[in-house]
Tab-separated table of C-alpha atoms in Angstrom:
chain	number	residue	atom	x	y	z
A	1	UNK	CA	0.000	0.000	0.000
A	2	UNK	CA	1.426	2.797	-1.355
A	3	UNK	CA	0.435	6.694	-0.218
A	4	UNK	CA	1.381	10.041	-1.769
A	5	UNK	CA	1.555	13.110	0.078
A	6	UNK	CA	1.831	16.186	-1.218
A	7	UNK	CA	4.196	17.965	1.235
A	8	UNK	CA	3.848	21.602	-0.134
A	9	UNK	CA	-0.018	22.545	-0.440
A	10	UNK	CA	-1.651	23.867	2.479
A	11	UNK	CA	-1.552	27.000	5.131
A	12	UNK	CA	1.506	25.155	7.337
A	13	UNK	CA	3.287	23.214	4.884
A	14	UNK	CA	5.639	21.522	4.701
A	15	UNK	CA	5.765	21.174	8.294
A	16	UNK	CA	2.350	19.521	8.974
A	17	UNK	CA	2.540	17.712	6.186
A	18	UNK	CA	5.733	16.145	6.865
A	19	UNK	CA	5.315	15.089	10.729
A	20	UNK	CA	2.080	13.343	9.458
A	21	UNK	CA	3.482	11.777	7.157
A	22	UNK	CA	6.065	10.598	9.522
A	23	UNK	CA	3.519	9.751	12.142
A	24	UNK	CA	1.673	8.078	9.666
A	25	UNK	CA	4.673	6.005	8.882
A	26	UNK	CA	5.690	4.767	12.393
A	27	UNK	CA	2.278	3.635	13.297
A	28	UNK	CA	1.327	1.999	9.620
A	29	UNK	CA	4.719	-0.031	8.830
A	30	UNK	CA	2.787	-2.142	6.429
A	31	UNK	CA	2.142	1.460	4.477
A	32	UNK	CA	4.638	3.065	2.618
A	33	UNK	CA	4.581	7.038	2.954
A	34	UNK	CA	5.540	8.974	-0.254
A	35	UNK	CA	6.179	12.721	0.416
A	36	UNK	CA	6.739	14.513	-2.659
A	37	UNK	CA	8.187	18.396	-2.207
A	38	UNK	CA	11.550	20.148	-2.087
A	39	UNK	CA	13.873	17.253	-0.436
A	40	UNK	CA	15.819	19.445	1.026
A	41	UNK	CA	13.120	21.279	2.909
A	42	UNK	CA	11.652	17.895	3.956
A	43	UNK	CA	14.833	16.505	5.240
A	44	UNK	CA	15.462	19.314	7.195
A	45	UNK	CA	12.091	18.728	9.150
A	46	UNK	CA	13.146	14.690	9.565
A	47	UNK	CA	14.430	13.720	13.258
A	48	UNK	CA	14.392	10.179	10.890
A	49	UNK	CA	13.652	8.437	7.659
A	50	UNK	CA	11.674	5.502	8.521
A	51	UNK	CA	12.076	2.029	6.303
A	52	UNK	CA	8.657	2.727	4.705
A	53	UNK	CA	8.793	6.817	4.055
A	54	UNK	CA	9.889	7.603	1.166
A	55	UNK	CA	10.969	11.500	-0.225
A	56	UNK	CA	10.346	12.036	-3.549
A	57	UNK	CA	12.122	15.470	-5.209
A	58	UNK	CA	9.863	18.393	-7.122
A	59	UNK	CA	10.694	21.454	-7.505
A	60	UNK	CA	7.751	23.292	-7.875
A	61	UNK	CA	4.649	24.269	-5.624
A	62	UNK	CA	1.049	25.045	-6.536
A	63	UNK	CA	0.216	28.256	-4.473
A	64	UNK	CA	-3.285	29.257	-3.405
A	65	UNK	CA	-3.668	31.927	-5.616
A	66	UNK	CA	-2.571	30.198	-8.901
A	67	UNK	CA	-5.455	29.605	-11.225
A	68	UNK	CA	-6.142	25.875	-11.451
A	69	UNK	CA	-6.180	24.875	-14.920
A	70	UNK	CA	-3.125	27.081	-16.008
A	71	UNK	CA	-0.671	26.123	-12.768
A	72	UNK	CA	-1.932	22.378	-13.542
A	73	UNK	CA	-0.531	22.878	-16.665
A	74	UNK	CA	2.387	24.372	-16.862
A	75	UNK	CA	3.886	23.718	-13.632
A	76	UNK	CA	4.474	20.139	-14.277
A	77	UNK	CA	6.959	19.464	-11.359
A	78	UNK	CA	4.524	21.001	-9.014
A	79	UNK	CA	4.484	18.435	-5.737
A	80	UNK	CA	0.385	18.294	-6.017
A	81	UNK	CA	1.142	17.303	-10.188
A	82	UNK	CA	3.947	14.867	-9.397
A	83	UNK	CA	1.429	12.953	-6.825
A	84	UNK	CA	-1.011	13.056	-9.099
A	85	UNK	CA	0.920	11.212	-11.813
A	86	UNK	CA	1.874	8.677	-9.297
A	87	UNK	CA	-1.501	7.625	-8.525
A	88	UNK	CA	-1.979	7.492	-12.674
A	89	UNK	CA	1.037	5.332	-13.354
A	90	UNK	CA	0.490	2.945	-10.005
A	91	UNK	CA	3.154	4.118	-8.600
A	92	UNK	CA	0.373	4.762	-5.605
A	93	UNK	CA	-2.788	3.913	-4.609
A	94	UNK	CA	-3.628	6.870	-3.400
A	95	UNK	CA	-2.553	11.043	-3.081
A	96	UNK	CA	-3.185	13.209	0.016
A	97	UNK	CA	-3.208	17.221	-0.681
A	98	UNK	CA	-4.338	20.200	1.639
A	99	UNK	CA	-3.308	22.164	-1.246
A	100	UNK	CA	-5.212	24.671	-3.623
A	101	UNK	CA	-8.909	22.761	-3.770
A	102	UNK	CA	-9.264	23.712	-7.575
A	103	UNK	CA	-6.083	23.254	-8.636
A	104	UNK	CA	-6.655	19.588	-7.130
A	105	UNK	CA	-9.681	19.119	-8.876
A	106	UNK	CA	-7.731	19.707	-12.067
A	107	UNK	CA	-5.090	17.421	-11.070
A	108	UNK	CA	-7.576	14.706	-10.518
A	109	UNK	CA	-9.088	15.154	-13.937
A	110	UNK	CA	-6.471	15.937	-16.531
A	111	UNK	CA	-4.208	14.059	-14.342
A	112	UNK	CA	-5.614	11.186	-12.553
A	113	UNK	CA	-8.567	10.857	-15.029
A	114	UNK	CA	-12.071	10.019	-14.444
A	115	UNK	CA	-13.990	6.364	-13.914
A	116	UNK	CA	-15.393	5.729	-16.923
A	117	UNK	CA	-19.272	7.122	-17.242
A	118	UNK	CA	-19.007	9.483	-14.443
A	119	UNK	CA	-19.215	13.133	-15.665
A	120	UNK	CA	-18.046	14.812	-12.409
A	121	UNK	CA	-16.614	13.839	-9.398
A	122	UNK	CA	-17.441	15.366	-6.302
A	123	UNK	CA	-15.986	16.815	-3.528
A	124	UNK	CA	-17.301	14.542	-0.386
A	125	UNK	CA	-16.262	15.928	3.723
A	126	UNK	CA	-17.967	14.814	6.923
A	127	UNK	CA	-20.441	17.033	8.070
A	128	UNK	CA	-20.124	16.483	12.001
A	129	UNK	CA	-23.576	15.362	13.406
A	130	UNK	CA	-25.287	15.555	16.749
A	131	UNK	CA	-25.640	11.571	16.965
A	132	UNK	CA	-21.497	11.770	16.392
A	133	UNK	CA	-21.836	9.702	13.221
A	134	UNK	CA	-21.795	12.390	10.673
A	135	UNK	CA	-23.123	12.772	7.021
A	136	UNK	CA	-21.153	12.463	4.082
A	137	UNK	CA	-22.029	15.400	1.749
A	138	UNK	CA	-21.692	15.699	-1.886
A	139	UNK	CA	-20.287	17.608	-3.647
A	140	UNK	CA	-19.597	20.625	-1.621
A	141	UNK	CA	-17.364	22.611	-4.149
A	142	UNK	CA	-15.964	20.591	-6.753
A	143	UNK	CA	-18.702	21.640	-9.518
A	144	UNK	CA	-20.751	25.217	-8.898
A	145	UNK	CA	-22.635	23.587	-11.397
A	146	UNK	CA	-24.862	20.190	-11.598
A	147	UNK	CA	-27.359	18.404	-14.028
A	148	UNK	CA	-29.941	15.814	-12.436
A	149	UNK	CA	-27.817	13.289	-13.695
A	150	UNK	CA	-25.274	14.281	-11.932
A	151	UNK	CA	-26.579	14.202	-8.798
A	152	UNK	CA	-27.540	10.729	-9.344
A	153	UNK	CA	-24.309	9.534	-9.968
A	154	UNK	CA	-23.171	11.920	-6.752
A	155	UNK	CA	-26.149	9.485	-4.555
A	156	UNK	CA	-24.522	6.519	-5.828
A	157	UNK	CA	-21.028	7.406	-5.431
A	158	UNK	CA	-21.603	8.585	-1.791
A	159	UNK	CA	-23.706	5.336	-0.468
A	160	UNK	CA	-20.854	3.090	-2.152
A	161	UNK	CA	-17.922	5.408	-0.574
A	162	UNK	CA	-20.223	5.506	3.093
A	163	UNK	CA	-20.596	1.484	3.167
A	164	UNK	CA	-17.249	1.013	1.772
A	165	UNK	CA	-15.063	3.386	3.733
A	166	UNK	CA	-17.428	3.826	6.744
A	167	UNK	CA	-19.213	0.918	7.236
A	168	UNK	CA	-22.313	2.078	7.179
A	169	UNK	CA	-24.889	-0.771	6.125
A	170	UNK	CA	-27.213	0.376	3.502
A	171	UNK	CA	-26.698	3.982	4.161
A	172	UNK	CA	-29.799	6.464	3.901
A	173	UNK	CA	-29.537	9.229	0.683
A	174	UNK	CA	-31.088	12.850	0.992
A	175	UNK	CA	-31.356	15.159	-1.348
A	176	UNK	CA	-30.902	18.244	-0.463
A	177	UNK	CA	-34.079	20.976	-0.915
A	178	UNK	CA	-36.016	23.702	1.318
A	179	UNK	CA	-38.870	21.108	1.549
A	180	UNK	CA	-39.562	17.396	2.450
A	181	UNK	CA	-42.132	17.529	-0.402
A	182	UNK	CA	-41.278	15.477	-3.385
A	183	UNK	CA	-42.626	18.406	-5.663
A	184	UNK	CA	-40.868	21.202	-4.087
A	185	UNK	CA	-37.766	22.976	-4.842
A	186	UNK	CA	-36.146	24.326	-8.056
A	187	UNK	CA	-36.314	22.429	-12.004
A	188	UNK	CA	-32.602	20.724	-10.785
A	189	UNK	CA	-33.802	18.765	-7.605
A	190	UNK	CA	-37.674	18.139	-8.321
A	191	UNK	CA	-35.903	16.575	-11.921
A	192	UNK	CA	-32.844	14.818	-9.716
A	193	UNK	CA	-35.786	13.321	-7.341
A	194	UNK	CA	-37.669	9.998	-9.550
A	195	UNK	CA	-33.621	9.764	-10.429
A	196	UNK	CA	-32.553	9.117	-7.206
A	197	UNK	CA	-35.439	7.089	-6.047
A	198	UNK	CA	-34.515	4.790	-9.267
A	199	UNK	CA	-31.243	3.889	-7.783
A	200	UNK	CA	-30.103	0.776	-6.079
A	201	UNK	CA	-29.556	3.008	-2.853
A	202	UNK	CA	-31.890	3.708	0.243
A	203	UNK	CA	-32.922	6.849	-1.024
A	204	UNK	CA	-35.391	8.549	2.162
A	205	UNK	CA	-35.904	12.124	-0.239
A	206	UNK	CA	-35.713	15.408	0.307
A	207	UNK	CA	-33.698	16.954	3.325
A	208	UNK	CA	-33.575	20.564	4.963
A	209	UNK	CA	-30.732	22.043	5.953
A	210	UNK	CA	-32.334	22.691	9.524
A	211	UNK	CA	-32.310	18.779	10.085
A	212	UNK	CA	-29.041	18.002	8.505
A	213	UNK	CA	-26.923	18.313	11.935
A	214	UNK	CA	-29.884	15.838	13.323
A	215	UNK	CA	-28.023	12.771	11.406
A	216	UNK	CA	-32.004	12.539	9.265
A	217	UNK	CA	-29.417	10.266	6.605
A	218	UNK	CA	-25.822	9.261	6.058
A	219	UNK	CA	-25.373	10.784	2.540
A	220	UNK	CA	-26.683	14.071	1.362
A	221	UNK	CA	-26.257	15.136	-2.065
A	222	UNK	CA	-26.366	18.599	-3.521
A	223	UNK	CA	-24.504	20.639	-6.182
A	224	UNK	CA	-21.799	22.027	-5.363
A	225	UNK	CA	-22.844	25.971	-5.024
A	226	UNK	CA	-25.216	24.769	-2.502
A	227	UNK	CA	-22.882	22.706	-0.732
A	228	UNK	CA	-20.209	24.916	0.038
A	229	UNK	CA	-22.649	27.456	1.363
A	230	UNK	CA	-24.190	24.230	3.820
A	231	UNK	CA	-21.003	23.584	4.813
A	232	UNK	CA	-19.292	27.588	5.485
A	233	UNK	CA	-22.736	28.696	7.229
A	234	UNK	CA	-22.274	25.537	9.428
A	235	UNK	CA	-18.233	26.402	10.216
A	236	UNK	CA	-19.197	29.752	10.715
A	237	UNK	CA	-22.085	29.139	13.127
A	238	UNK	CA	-19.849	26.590	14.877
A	239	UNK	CA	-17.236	29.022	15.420
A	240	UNK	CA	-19.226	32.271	15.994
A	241	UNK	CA	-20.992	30.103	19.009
A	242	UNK	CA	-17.956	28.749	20.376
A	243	UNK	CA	-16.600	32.856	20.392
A	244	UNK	CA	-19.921	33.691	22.030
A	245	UNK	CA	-19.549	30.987	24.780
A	246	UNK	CA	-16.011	32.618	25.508
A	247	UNK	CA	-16.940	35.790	25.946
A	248	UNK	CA	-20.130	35.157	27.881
A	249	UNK	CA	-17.669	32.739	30.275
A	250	UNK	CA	-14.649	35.602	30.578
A	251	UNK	CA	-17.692	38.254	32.295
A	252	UNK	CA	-16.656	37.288	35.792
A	253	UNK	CA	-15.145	35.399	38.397
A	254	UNK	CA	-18.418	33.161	38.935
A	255	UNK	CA	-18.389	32.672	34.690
A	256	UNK	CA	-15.021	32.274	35.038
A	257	UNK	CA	-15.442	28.937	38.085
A	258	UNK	CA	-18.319	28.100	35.535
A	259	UNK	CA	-16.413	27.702	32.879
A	260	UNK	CA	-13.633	25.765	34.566
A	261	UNK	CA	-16.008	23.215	35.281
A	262	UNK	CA	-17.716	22.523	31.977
A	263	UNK	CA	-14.318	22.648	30.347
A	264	UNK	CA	-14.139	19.379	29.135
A	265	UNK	CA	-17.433	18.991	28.071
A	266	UNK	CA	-16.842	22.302	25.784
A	267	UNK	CA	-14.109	20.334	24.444
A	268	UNK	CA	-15.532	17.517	23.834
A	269	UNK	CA	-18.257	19.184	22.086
A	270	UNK	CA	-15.477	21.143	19.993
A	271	UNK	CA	-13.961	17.309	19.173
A	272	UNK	CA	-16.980	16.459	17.974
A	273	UNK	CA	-17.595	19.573	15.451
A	274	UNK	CA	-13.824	19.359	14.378
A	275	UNK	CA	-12.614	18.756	10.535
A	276	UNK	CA	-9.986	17.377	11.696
A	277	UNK	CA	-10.502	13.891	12.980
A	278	UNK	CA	-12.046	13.110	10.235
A	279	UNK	CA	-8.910	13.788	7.878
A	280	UNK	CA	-9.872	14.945	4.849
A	281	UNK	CA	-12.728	14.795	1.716
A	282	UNK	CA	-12.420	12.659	-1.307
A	283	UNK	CA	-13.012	13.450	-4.709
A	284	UNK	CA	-15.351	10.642	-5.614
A	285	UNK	CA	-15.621	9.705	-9.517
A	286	UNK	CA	-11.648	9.703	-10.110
A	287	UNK	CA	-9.592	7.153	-11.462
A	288	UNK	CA	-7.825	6.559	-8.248
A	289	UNK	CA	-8.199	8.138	-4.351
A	290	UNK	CA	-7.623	11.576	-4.376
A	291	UNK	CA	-8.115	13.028	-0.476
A	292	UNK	CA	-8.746	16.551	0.028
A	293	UNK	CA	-7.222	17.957	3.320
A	294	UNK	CA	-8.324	21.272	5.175
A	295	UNK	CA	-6.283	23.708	4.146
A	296	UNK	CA	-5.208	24.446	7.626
A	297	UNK	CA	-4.590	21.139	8.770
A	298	UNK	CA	-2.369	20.400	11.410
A	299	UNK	CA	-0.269	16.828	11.534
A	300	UNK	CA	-2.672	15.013	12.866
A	301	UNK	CA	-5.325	15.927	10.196
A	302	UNK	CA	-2.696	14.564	7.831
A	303	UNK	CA	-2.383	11.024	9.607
A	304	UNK	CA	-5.884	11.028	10.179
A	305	UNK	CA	-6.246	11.714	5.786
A	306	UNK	CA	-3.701	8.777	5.711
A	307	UNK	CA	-6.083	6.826	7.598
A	308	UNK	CA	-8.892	7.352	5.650
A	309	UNK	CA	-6.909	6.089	2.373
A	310	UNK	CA	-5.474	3.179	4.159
A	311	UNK	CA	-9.812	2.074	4.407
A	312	UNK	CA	-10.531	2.746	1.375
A	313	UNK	CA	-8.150	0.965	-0.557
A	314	UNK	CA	-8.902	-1.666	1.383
A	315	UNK	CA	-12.614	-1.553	0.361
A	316	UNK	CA	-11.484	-1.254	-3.106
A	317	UNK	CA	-13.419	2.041	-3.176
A	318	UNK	CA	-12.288	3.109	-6.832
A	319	UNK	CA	-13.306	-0.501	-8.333
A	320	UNK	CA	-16.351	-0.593	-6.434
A	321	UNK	CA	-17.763	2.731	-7.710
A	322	UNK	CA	-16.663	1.714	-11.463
A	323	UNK	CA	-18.299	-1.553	-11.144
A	324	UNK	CA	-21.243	-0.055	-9.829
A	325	UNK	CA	-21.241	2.695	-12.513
A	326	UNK	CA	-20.469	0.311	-15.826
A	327	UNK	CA	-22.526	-2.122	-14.108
């Protein structure tokens, strides 16, 4: 088993990305660990070079503010590239990047390539849950854009990658809408609706984003416009009540004795709403496992990504999702 991580993309790398992958590498030793950046950079950040990590040299980096298509192109030594065309030629199973999210999307299609008959992979986090278990949302920014047909193939995807990966047994689909009604919402969803019910997946309809954080199903499927703004209301709500609860407990010296004692149940709570135990988002519909990181992960969002790869190779996620597709 063979992982690729890109060491340069992302808000702390290399550094993060390098003690994961290190981390990753002492507690996996049946896993190889493939960091691909500037050597020397990497090296420097190495107290050791484990039997199964592996540095692999490029000399360019794919910065945040690069447009996608054009850096994908022309920077052909970038680290995020070079991963990708691992992954292509088998020289991994999979590529971690907390790098720029479009210019990762590119990778994965001119790159990587697609599974034959899907039309657009999607982007596919953990939306933290109230029952702890989570919902696996797609796409949440890959596409702005999305035909009903695409959205199908975004239902099937996620209940193969949910069972697969997560071990969830027949996994229950929602479609996202501003109604439980069958008939309601705009010409995309009311058309995506007799699609999804068609499906060989436990599809329970439409879904408001007022129940989502109840754990109402396992997979929820949007486009991607809608997606992202599901998923930065929810981050911002998270964190604009977790700034609130400071302030309110920093009034006084009674909010103050308050707060000491509820402490770890406010952290816990925090654990619970927090991106980063859950690693990082696939792009589902590739030609090979392509994980998505925060861009602000930390090392242990890394190992955690590495994790997550190490499952679904295991489950033969890729096959499974072509076989499923091609039928």
């Amino acid at each position: 088993m063979r992982i690729a991580i890109d060491a340069m993309g992302g808000d702390h790398a290399p550094d993060t990305n390098v003690l994961g992958g290190l981390e990753a590498a002492r507690e996996w030793k049946d896993t190889e660990i493939i960091l691909v950046g500037d050597e020397a950079r990497m090296k420097a950040l190495l107290p050791e070079i484990p039997s199964n990590l592996t540095l692999v040299h490029a000399s360019e980096v794919i910065e945040p503010e690069d447009e996608p298509v054009r850096s994908v192109r022309r920077k052909k030594d970038a680290s995020m590239v070079v991963a990708g065309r691992m992954v292509k030629e088998g020289l991994a199973e999979a590529m971690i990047s907390a790098g720029n999210t479009g210019a990762l999307m590119t990778t994965g299609l001119l790159v990587v390539g697609r599974i034959k008959g899907i039309e657009r992979p999607a982007l596919a986090p953990i939306i933290p849950t109230i029952n702890g278990k989570g919902v696996l949302a797609l796409d949440l920014g890959a596409n702005m854009d999305a035909s009903p047909e695409h959205l199908a193939q975004y239902a099937l995807m996620g209940s193969i990658y949910r069972e697969k990966v997560q071990g969830v047994s027949n996994p229950r689909v929602g479609l996202l809408n501003v109604g439980t009604e069958a008939k309601k919402g705009n010409e995309l969803v009311k058309e995506a609706y007799p699609l999804l019910e068609a499906l060989p997946i436990q599809f329970v309809g439409n879904v408001e984003a007022r129940d989502v954080l109840n754990g109402v199903c396992d997979v929820l499927v949007c486009d991607g416009f809608a997606g992202n703004i599901l998923l930065k209301s929810m981050e911002g709500t998270a964190a604009g009540i977790f700034s609130l609860l400071k302030q309110q407990f920093s009034k006084s010296l009674k909010t103050k004795l308050a707060a000491a004692l509820i402490m770890p149940e406010l952290r816990g709570l925090r654990d619970i709403m927090d991106y980063k135990e859950h690693g990082g988002a696939p792009l589902l519909g590739l030609n090979g496992l392509v994980i998505k990181g925060h861009g602000s992960s930390d090392a242990g969002a890394i190992k955690n990504a590495v994790r997550q790869a190490r499952i679904a190779i295991e489950g033969k996620l890729v096959s499974s999702i072509s076989q499923e597709v091609i039928g």
